[in-house]
Amino acid sequence: MMDMYIGIDLGGTNIAAGIVDENGKIVAKDSTPTLSSRSYQEIVKDMADLSFKLIEKAEISISDIKAAGIGTPGSVDAKNGVVYYANNLNFKNTPLREELQKYINVPVAVENDANAAAFGEYKATGVNSSCFIAVTLGTGVGGGIVINGEIFRGFNGAAGEVGHTTLITDGILCSCGKKGCWEAYASVTALIRQTKVAIEKHPESLMVEIVKKNNNEVSGRTAFDAAKRGDGAAQQVVDQYVRYVADGITDMINIFQPEILVISGGISREGEYLVKPVREYVKKNGYNKGALPMTKIQAATLLNDAGIVGAAYAAELLVK
Amino acid sequence: MMDMYIGIDLGGTNIAAGIVDENGKIVAKDSTPTLSSRSYQEIVKDMADLSFKLIEKAEISISDIKAAGIGTPGSVDAKNGVVYYANNLNFKNTPLREELQKYINVPVAVENDANAAAFGEYKATGVNSSCFIAVTLGTGVGGGIVINGEIFRGFNGAAGEVGHTTLITDGILCSCGKKGCWEAYASVTALIRQTKVAIEKHPESLMVEIVKKNNNEVSGRTAFDAAKRGDGAAQQVVDQYVRYVADGITDMINIFQPEILVISGGISREGEYLVKPVREYVKKNGYNKGALPMTKIQAATLLNDAGIVGAAYAAELLVK
């Protein structure tokens, strides 16, 4: 029997959880609504109920579970299993570990969700690399830095805010209050804004038709889909967006020279269509132009499951 | 008797060396011209001669020396004590350790000069901090990242090129081939360029007079000196320059959250005049606005001696 772990990915909308084996394979998974305005006690009770359901589904017993992990939004005191603060969940000094252990008496890891997702991708593709970085392109731009198998947290636990490095000093105002952050250009939120500007300028573009078919909603896929069908205006949006992404990734590589850098978030489903030009940009503009071994840049493989696998991996580290 | 180390700071112009005690205090130091077009064997022989001279000057004996360290330009294989490549010294796969050991039979550390300088400042002010960063503003912008007491090198040894992160995407062409690097705005080379533009625009500025008195040479001090004497055009140059410096430092802090970040290079002699506005900028624009403990930002203390002390510290680590 392999060692089994519970991985819980707590989001603002859903609680996703899985039973994950020691190889990082999800053997059972399910989700339940977070209903985020509730108390943390109610939310954690649902995590426990979901876990027991999954134990049954996986046809294992609670004694097979070595540890559990929770990936949560917000800033986390990983050592004590407490969430300092998460604004979209009304968490403040919330003892998630202690609360979950009322139901499941195993070691419980509590990890920031972006870190957990990075850990998941690390478990899937990066184990044994001395430095591994996951950059997540989503509503914002997040990152997880894994050095010698551990999340790099800085002295106060708040390191890794790679989305809040400057791409254009004094540029577009970012949600963090600083101007010109990478996130303000390379997040999917930014891509949607860039797509809307292009649609405004090019009413003849295929993008207009695609948006109509999508309930009049511009998404992160709009420009990519139109560009693949030969639309010039869309191609311009994609090219510029990819350049923004690639420039920030070049920064990360110049600073860290990680063995592997993974691009995650829904947009990484574009695969080589996104990753290939990023790789070419880094090869041309990176400080290391091939004189030394170069960072492998690749699309994430786990995507939505990264949070579950990463939380389980954080759990595994607790008992290893 | 304290343990003693030899620290050698190999520059393009001079070889500076010192006898450094276990507390990081230089007990004797001197220098000799590098004459950089010579063979590495001749250069290393002068390092050895200088070391023996210093041992005599310090009134110790060779048996008191526990180890020696060399800080050298170029990319370094620290494990094997070899310089892969240094263009200004004609070094290519140059076995500095082996060569120095022909004269002085102690363990020899070979370290990149920027890393050695960072190590020196770490020894002086940062020991025991889990993460420490030195940013050097000079001809370029360099950096040394010390994590848990070790230089962070990345998987290929080339990490830490913090000067080659973007400040303005597609901006001024940098010496590295990428456009818009921090170095292209925040190096002293860039400050001199910015000062020249301001002088061109403001012939009435006090800067003109200062330059005349300085053999018609614009230096990194020109604008700072004039600004301190109330010159408005110079103040504008200083304000903009400090903003460039501060924005990149904010990036480093958002990524690393180091306990201490030290600004080094000759310009750090400006002390609080430079550091205070940087600190204020970071407090206002950093991702951590004081909810968590904040990075201490300070001017370097060792400056020109950092290379010697850092090389000696690298030596100390070899035998500790």
XYZ file of C-alpha atoms in Angstrom:
640
model
C 0.000 0.000 0.000
C 1.358 3.395 -0.943
C 1.326 6.328 1.452
C -1.734 8.501 0.856
C -2.251 12.214 1.416
C -5.233 14.556 1.354
C -4.744 17.673 -0.756
C -7.243 20.506 -0.356
C -7.334 23.489 -2.688
C -9.403 26.185 -1.010
C -10.630 28.766 -3.481
C -12.991 31.710 -3.205
C -15.651 29.744 -5.144
C -14.930 26.057 -4.579
C -13.174 23.745 -2.179
C -11.456 21.146 -4.367
C -9.887 18.145 -2.707
C -8.200 14.906 -3.664
C -6.600 11.787 -2.315
C -3.063 11.855 -3.686
C -0.611 8.975 -3.582
C 3.101 9.299 -2.831
C 3.859 9.557 -6.558
C 1.685 12.649 -6.858
C -1.164 10.812 -8.609
C -4.721 11.847 -7.710
C -6.677 8.670 -7.006
C -9.972 10.411 -6.168
C -11.146 14.008 -6.309
C -14.238 16.124 -5.857
C -15.315 19.623 -4.923
C -17.959 21.504 -2.962
C -18.898 25.218 -2.933
C -16.875 27.397 -0.566
C -19.713 29.808 0.241
C -16.995 32.153 1.309
C -19.036 34.422 3.563
C -19.362 31.607 6.129
C -17.260 31.196 9.240
C -13.983 29.306 8.924
C -15.412 26.582 11.168
C -18.174 25.848 8.675
C -15.747 25.921 5.740
C -13.327 23.534 7.471
C -16.167 21.176 8.391
C -16.976 20.919 4.677
C -13.297 20.187 3.967
C -13.448 17.317 6.447
C -16.744 15.962 5.066
C -15.318 16.119 1.534
C -12.178 14.305 2.684
C -14.124 11.462 4.263
C -16.226 11.138 1.107
C -13.028 10.876 -0.948
C -11.496 8.282 1.392
C -14.557 6.151 0.766
C -14.452 6.794 -2.987
C -10.770 5.807 -3.106
C -11.585 2.644 -1.165
C -8.970 3.312 1.456
C -9.288 3.904 5.184
C -8.441 6.922 7.303
C -5.416 5.041 8.670
C -3.876 5.077 5.167
C -3.753 8.873 5.276
C -0.327 10.053 6.439
C -1.027 13.792 6.370
C -3.264 16.469 4.873
C -2.467 19.787 3.220
C -4.526 22.908 2.602
C -3.680 25.476 -0.049
C -5.418 28.721 0.881
C -5.553 32.275 -0.401
C -3.826 34.828 1.783
C -0.630 35.134 3.757
C 0.165 32.073 5.765
C 2.152 31.148 8.847
C 3.143 27.738 7.490
C 4.949 26.763 10.670
C 1.876 27.141 12.849
C -0.752 26.300 10.264
C -2.466 29.666 10.572
C -3.724 32.073 7.898
C -2.645 35.569 8.907
C -5.074 37.227 6.578
C -7.146 36.490 3.452
C -9.452 39.293 2.445
C -11.756 37.273 0.174
C -12.422 34.730 2.905
C -12.721 36.829 6.057
C -9.729 34.966 7.475
C -7.665 36.708 10.111
C -5.268 34.674 12.264
C -7.382 31.675 11.340
C -6.085 28.352 12.765
C -6.866 26.084 9.804
C -4.580 23.275 10.991
C -6.058 23.095 14.463
C -9.597 23.243 13.106
C -9.115 20.453 10.527
C -7.402 18.263 13.119
C -10.646 18.276 15.122
C -11.966 15.994 12.385
C -8.893 14.298 10.944
C -6.111 13.545 13.375
C -3.100 13.685 11.042
C -0.364 16.297 10.516
C -1.837 19.210 8.531
C 0.201 21.533 6.287
C -1.190 24.981 5.523
C 0.299 26.680 2.494
C -0.471 29.755 0.419
C -2.425 28.687 -2.695
C 0.075 30.026 -5.228
C 2.878 28.266 -3.354
C 0.818 25.074 -3.216
C 0.202 25.230 -6.969
C 3.930 25.770 -7.561
C 4.653 22.807 -5.317
C 2.218 20.726 -7.376
C 3.962 21.548 -10.638
C 7.294 20.938 -8.921
C 6.112 17.496 -7.792
C 4.932 16.780 -11.357
C 7.967 17.975 -13.301
C 10.638 19.539 -11.163
C 11.559 17.212 -8.316
C 15.353 17.095 -7.909
C 15.861 20.466 -9.569
C 17.824 22.784 -7.277
C 15.744 25.771 -8.346
C 12.244 25.628 -9.853
C 9.878 28.496 -10.582
C 6.193 28.440 -11.463
C 4.745 31.648 -12.889
C 0.955 31.732 -12.886
C -0.838 33.966 -15.371
C -4.346 34.505 -14.074
C -6.382 37.349 -12.618
C -2.969 38.483 -11.435
C 0.550 37.207 -12.010
C 1.740 34.985 -9.198
C 4.785 32.926 -8.603
C 6.182 30.143 -6.532
C 9.928 29.744 -6.066
C 11.200 26.345 -4.944
C 14.845 26.244 -3.865
C 16.355 22.909 -2.824
C 12.876 21.441 -2.484
C 11.496 24.177 -0.265
C 9.254 27.146 -0.995
C 11.367 30.282 -0.756
C 9.515 32.621 1.638
C 11.939 35.407 2.545
C 12.474 36.428 6.152
C 8.881 37.518 6.709
C 7.072 34.870 4.677
C 5.981 37.277 1.935
C 8.584 36.632 -0.795
C 7.805 35.542 -4.330
C 5.606 38.425 -5.469
C 7.084 38.182 -8.931
C 4.022 39.792 -10.509
C 4.847 42.993 -8.680
C 8.174 43.653 -10.326
C 8.300 46.568 -12.713
C 7.812 46.118 -16.435
C 7.378 49.820 -17.195
C 8.410 52.185 -14.424
C 5.597 54.662 -13.764
C 3.328 52.698 -16.123
C -0.225 51.392 -15.639
C -1.437 51.446 -12.028
C -1.403 47.940 -10.543
C -3.817 46.579 -7.937
C -0.916 46.582 -5.445
C -0.654 50.372 -5.578
C 2.612 50.504 -7.516
C 2.676 51.665 -11.114
C 3.913 49.563 -14.006
C 3.982 46.085 -12.451
C 4.436 43.030 -14.695
C 0.985 41.896 -13.506
C -0.583 45.025 -15.023
C 0.615 43.857 -18.474
C 0.929 40.075 -18.363
C -2.070 38.921 -16.312
C -5.136 37.565 -18.078
C -6.963 40.620 -16.725
C -4.478 42.743 -18.679
C -4.811 40.571 -21.786
C -8.585 41.052 -21.714
C -8.073 44.812 -21.422
C -5.605 44.757 -24.327
C -8.060 42.674 -26.384
C -10.886 45.136 -25.717
C -8.758 48.063 -26.905
C -7.919 46.182 -30.119
C -11.587 45.309 -30.741
C -12.482 48.961 -30.279
C -9.898 49.920 -32.917
C -10.620 47.058 -35.308
C -14.377 46.493 -35.621
C -13.646 44.322 -38.668
C -11.620 41.861 -36.606
C -12.676 38.253 -36.195
C -12.479 38.911 -32.470
C -15.835 40.738 -32.656
C -17.538 37.606 -33.962
C -15.874 35.393 -31.369
C -16.988 37.687 -28.569
C -20.590 37.666 -29.844
C -20.625 33.859 -29.766
C -19.243 33.986 -26.220
C -22.235 35.816 -24.701
C -20.586 39.115 -25.573
C -17.762 38.357 -23.211
C -14.104 39.040 -23.968
C -11.935 36.332 -22.470
C -8.242 35.489 -22.318
C -8.838 33.156 -25.273
C -10.485 35.699 -27.603
C -7.305 37.073 -29.173
C -5.533 33.701 -29.213
C -8.492 32.032 -30.980
C -8.803 34.785 -33.593
C -5.045 34.922 -34.184
C -4.940 31.191 -34.881
C -7.585 31.775 -37.559
C -5.376 34.402 -39.233
C -6.777 37.628 -37.805
C -4.105 40.340 -37.986
C -5.390 42.588 -35.220
C -5.653 39.601 -32.893
C -2.156 38.487 -33.830
C -0.855 41.915 -32.797
C -2.542 41.571 -29.402
C -1.070 38.096 -28.924
C 2.419 39.166 -30.027
C 2.480 42.129 -27.674
C 1.055 40.107 -24.779
C 3.559 37.293 -25.285
C 6.345 39.898 -25.328
C 5.178 41.232 -21.959
C 5.070 37.710 -20.553
C 8.471 36.847 -22.014
C 10.177 39.989 -20.761
C 9.177 39.290 -17.164
C 10.164 35.650 -17.494
C 13.577 36.775 -18.773
C 13.911 38.812 -15.561
C 13.114 35.773 -13.424
C 15.691 33.714 -15.300
C 18.372 36.429 -15.095
C 17.827 36.561 -11.336
C 17.346 32.893 -10.491
C 18.673 30.747 -13.360
C 16.230 27.998 -12.341
C 16.581 24.563 -13.896
C 12.906 24.637 -14.848
C 10.432 27.489 -15.202
C 6.818 26.475 -15.677
C 4.090 28.778 -16.963
C 0.754 27.966 -15.387
C -2.754 29.361 -15.240
C -5.551 28.648 -17.721
C -3.708 30.420 -20.517
C -0.907 27.857 -20.389
C -3.352 25.534 -22.164
C -2.187 27.399 -25.281
C 0.930 25.228 -24.842
C 3.693 25.676 -27.385
C 1.745 28.462 -29.072
C 2.516 30.545 -25.961
C 5.699 28.890 -24.723
C 7.709 28.712 -27.962
C 7.903 32.485 -28.556
C 8.677 32.989 -24.850
C 11.575 30.548 -25.179
C 12.844 32.366 -28.275
C 12.638 35.747 -26.537
C 14.593 34.465 -23.538
C 17.227 32.895 -25.775
C 17.716 36.209 -27.566
C 17.418 38.570 -24.581
C 18.458 36.579 -21.516
C 21.811 37.303 -19.929
C 22.817 33.693 -20.521
C 22.611 33.303 -24.275
C 23.614 29.675 -24.310
C 27.203 29.869 -23.030
C 25.927 27.985 -19.968
C 23.114 25.427 -19.667
C 19.772 27.162 -20.073
C 16.558 27.082 -18.064
C 13.904 24.705 -19.424
C 10.731 26.708 -20.029
C 7.537 24.701 -20.303
C 3.783 24.850 -19.897
C 2.310 23.549 -16.667
C 1.068 19.989 -16.754
C -1.295 19.805 -13.782
C -3.149 23.117 -14.142
C -6.381 22.889 -12.132
C -5.070 19.905 -10.207
C -1.833 21.669 -9.186
C -3.394 23.066 -6.010
C -4.570 19.635 -4.841
C -1.301 17.857 -5.675
C 0.772 20.696 -4.203
C -1.184 20.770 -0.952
C -0.701 17.007 -0.714
C 3.014 17.459 -1.397
C 3.245 20.072 1.370
C 1.595 17.469 3.605
C 4.085 14.817 2.504
C 7.005 17.129 3.391
C 5.622 17.451 6.924
C 6.001 13.743 7.619
C 8.973 12.843 5.421
C 45.775 33.792 18.163
C 42.817 34.314 15.883
C 42.396 32.422 12.623
C 43.692 34.482 9.712
C 42.673 34.506 6.065
C 44.046 36.055 2.900
C 41.481 37.978 0.848
C 42.412 38.956 -2.706
C 40.305 41.318 -4.787
C 41.414 40.946 -8.386
C 40.367 43.908 -10.498
C 41.097 44.946 -14.057
C 43.440 47.676 -12.786
C 44.711 46.564 -9.379
C 45.159 43.463 -7.309
C 44.135 44.454 -3.774
C 44.777 42.029 -0.946
C 44.492 41.881 2.806
C 45.073 39.720 5.817
C 41.653 39.384 7.436
C 40.962 37.995 10.858
C 38.049 35.713 11.762
C 35.979 38.740 12.776
C 36.274 40.218 9.306
C 38.770 42.880 10.332
C 41.542 43.719 7.865
C 44.821 43.693 9.789
C 47.032 44.537 6.797
C 46.343 45.472 3.208
C 48.105 46.615 0.065
C 47.765 46.509 -3.700
C 49.773 46.065 -6.873
C 48.905 46.766 -10.524
C 47.143 43.936 -12.338
C 48.683 44.665 -15.750
C 45.792 42.705 -17.127
C 47.280 41.754 -20.483
C 49.717 39.401 -18.751
C 49.314 35.640 -18.429
C 47.373 34.331 -15.455
C 50.563 32.730 -14.144
C 52.254 36.123 -13.857
C 49.162 37.667 -12.251
C 48.883 34.878 -9.686
C 52.602 35.111 -8.882
C 52.033 38.771 -7.971
C 49.078 37.723 -5.781
C 51.387 35.350 -3.931
C 54.190 37.918 -3.577
C 51.673 40.465 -2.269
C 50.329 37.902 0.206
C 53.762 37.114 1.615
C 54.490 40.829 1.941
C 51.238 41.246 3.902
C 51.979 38.274 6.157
C 55.216 40.003 7.084
C 53.485 43.363 7.539
C 50.872 41.776 9.820
C 53.648 40.148 11.823
C 52.156 36.700 11.517
C 53.503 33.566 9.896
C 52.224 31.539 6.966
C 51.096 28.835 9.395
C 48.548 31.291 10.855
C 46.781 31.437 7.487
C 43.884 28.995 7.393
C 42.773 29.652 3.815
C 42.872 32.202 0.995
C 40.119 33.593 -1.230
C 40.192 35.301 -4.614
C 37.393 37.513 -5.885
C 37.705 37.701 -9.663
C 35.767 39.208 -12.548
C 34.003 36.708 -14.763
C 31.972 33.559 -14.381
C 33.413 31.173 -11.882
C 33.323 27.469 -11.124
C 33.552 27.966 -7.372
C 33.652 24.238 -6.691
C 36.777 23.673 -8.723
C 38.362 27.084 -8.257
C 38.377 27.825 -11.973
C 37.370 30.979 -13.872
C 35.293 29.871 -16.854
C 35.691 33.168 -18.613
C 36.584 36.807 -17.914
C 36.879 38.945 -21.005
C 38.836 41.831 -19.436
C 41.505 39.466 -18.115
C 41.958 36.956 -20.932
C 40.851 34.223 -18.544
C 39.334 31.096 -20.038
C 39.049 27.957 -17.912
C 41.792 29.458 -15.772
C 42.731 27.345 -12.706
C 43.307 30.158 -10.189
C 43.115 27.869 -7.156
C 45.666 25.401 -8.450
C 48.013 28.182 -9.531
C 47.927 30.043 -6.194
C 48.441 26.786 -4.297
C 51.813 26.420 -6.030
C 52.923 29.273 -3.758
C 50.637 29.077 -0.729
C 49.584 25.617 0.326
C 46.199 26.381 1.931
C 42.612 25.849 0.749
C 41.786 28.512 -1.875
C 38.284 29.808 -2.602
C 37.588 31.386 -5.991
C 34.517 33.580 -6.172
C 33.022 36.043 -8.639
C 33.980 39.590 -7.604
C 30.404 40.860 -7.202
C 29.578 37.809 -5.087
C 32.729 38.339 -3.040
C 31.800 41.978 -2.412
C 28.300 40.897 -1.369
C 29.852 38.330 0.955
C 32.013 41.078 2.454
C 29.043 43.298 3.221
C 27.210 40.231 4.561
C 30.114 39.465 6.883
C 30.103 43.119 8.023
C 26.372 43.613 8.578
C 24.277 40.621 7.621
C 25.604 37.495 9.278
C 22.713 35.428 10.668
C 20.179 36.963 8.282
C 18.376 34.233 6.334
C 18.343 36.353 3.199
C 20.704 39.218 2.430
C 21.096 41.167 -0.818
C 23.807 43.587 -1.899
C 23.026 45.768 -4.902
C 26.085 47.456 -6.383
C 25.625 50.654 -8.378
C 28.721 51.129 -10.493
C 29.649 50.953 -14.160
C 26.806 48.463 -14.215
C 24.278 47.311 -11.635
C 25.332 44.089 -9.960
C 24.004 42.032 -7.161
C 24.861 39.331 -4.717
C 22.156 37.225 -3.098
C 23.048 35.389 0.101
C 20.502 32.784 1.257
C 21.151 30.921 4.504
C 24.760 32.052 4.450
C 25.480 30.901 0.903
C 25.729 32.785 -2.371
C 22.691 31.890 -4.459
C 24.044 30.789 -7.844
C 21.167 29.119 -9.695
C 21.586 25.743 -11.349
C 24.246 26.939 -13.808
C 26.150 29.351 -11.559
C 24.964 32.472 -13.376
C 22.121 33.684 -11.131
C 21.933 37.097 -9.503
C 22.034 39.328 -12.589
C 19.648 41.750 -10.909
C 20.858 44.650 -13.059
C 19.413 42.898 -16.081
C 15.801 42.944 -15.017
C 13.519 45.238 -16.925
C 12.755 48.748 -15.720
C 11.168 49.916 -18.974
C 10.288 47.190 -21.439
C 11.737 48.041 -24.860
C 13.594 51.007 -23.301
C 17.244 52.056 -23.602
C 19.541 49.374 -25.044
C 21.617 47.760 -22.304
C 25.161 46.409 -22.685
C 23.712 42.899 -22.257
C 21.751 43.197 -25.515
C 18.315 43.480 -23.902
C 16.427 46.745 -23.966
C 15.299 48.606 -20.863
C 17.366 46.907 -18.144
C 17.541 48.435 -14.665
C 21.287 48.838 -15.256
C 20.610 51.152 -18.206
C 18.885 53.587 -15.822
C 20.363 53.028 -12.373
C 24.082 52.463 -12.988
C 26.533 55.297 -12.446
C 27.155 55.153 -16.192
C 23.460 55.945 -16.654
C 23.563 58.702 -14.016
C 26.447 60.350 -15.866
C 24.462 60.163 -19.107
C 21.408 61.658 -17.371
C 23.589 64.407 -15.886
C 25.027 65.281 -19.299
C 21.540 65.617 -20.788
C 20.529 67.971 -17.961
C 23.675 70.084 -18.387
C 22.951 70.361 -22.095
C 19.438 71.617 -21.272
C 20.427 73.866 -18.351
C 23.637 75.783 -19.168
C 22.891 78.010 -16.146
C 23.105 75.048 -13.766
C 25.729 74.866 -11.050
C 26.634 71.509 -12.560
C 28.468 73.320 -15.376
C 30.798 74.987 -12.877
C 31.382 71.756 -10.960
C 32.287 69.940 -14.165
C 34.751 72.676 -15.140
C 36.517 72.333 -11.796
C 36.648 68.567 -12.314
C 38.813 68.686 -15.466
C 35.661 68.990 -17.552
C 34.589 65.552 -16.469
C 31.019 64.665 -15.524
C 31.014 62.125 -12.707
C 28.454 60.271 -10.622
C 28.901 63.002 -7.999
C 28.232 66.009 -10.246
C 24.459 66.106 -9.868
C 24.503 65.073 -6.199
C 27.018 67.839 -5.332
C 25.077 70.522 -7.202
C 21.740 69.390 -5.783
C 23.090 69.662 -2.241
C 23.989 73.262 -3.042
C 20.409 73.984 -4.087
C 20.624 73.602 -7.873
C 17.156 72.805 -9.236
C 18.203 71.090 -12.461
C 20.614 68.885 -10.526
C 17.913 68.072 -7.990
C 15.701 66.864 -10.826
C 18.465 64.563 -12.046
C 18.997 63.193 -8.548
C 15.274 62.709 -7.905
C 14.751 60.823 -11.145
C 17.883 58.719 -10.637
C 16.918 57.821 -7.072
C 13.476 56.840 -8.359
C 15.046 54.445 -10.877
C 17.237 52.955 -8.157
C 14.306 52.685 -5.740
C 11.975 51.053 -8.234
C 14.422 48.240 -8.939
C 15.125 47.792 -5.252
C 11.381 47.504 -4.663
C 11.369 44.658 -7.202
C 14.160 42.857 -5.349
C 12.286 43.215 -2.075
C 8.968 42.065 -3.558
C 10.721 38.964 -4.872
C 13.080 38.119 -2.001
C 11.912 39.915 1.158
C 15.489 39.883 2.456
C 16.168 40.846 6.045
C 18.791 43.316 4.875
C 19.403 44.961 1.513
C 22.631 46.910 1.212
C 23.355 49.468 -1.508
C 27.018 49.471 -2.429
C 29.319 51.020 -5.011
C 31.000 54.427 -4.756
C 27.664 56.235 -4.913
C 26.580 54.653 -1.629
C 28.982 57.151 0.008
C 26.028 59.543 -0.394
C 24.642 57.602 2.581
C 21.234 58.675 3.866
C 20.971 61.284 1.116
C 20.544 58.332 -1.274
C 19.142 55.676 1.036
C 16.391 57.643 2.796
C 14.328 58.403 -0.333
C 14.827 54.792 -1.466
C 13.458 53.581 1.855
C 10.457 55.933 1.520
C 9.753 54.755 -2.017
C 9.829 51.102 -0.963
C 7.560 51.794 2.000
C 5.022 53.435 -0.300
C 5.301 51.115 -3.296
C 6.459 47.756 -1.958
C 3.978 44.900 -1.790
C 4.557 44.681 1.947
C 3.527 48.090 3.221
C 4.327 47.376 6.827
C 1.780 44.662 7.644
C 4.774 42.352 8.050
C 8.320 43.123 9.211
C 10.133 45.118 6.536
C 13.539 44.759 4.902
C 16.253 46.969 6.381
C 17.739 49.065 3.592
C 21.137 50.560 4.281
C 24.297 51.885 2.644
C 27.259 49.553 2.415
C 29.845 49.913 5.152
C 32.946 48.286 3.645
C 32.845 49.702 0.121
C 36.325 49.311 -1.414
C 37.293 46.769 1.223
C 34.260 44.572 0.580
C 36.066 42.522 -2.069
C 38.975 41.730 0.248
C 36.794 40.878 3.255
C 34.366 38.875 1.095
C 37.115 36.847 -0.544
C 38.485 36.130 2.939
C 34.990 35.113 4.078
C 34.644 32.757 1.113
C 37.971 31.276 2.238
C 36.712 30.952 5.818
C 33.633 29.054 4.604
C 35.899 26.534 2.886
C 37.494 25.454 6.143
C 34.667 26.032 8.624
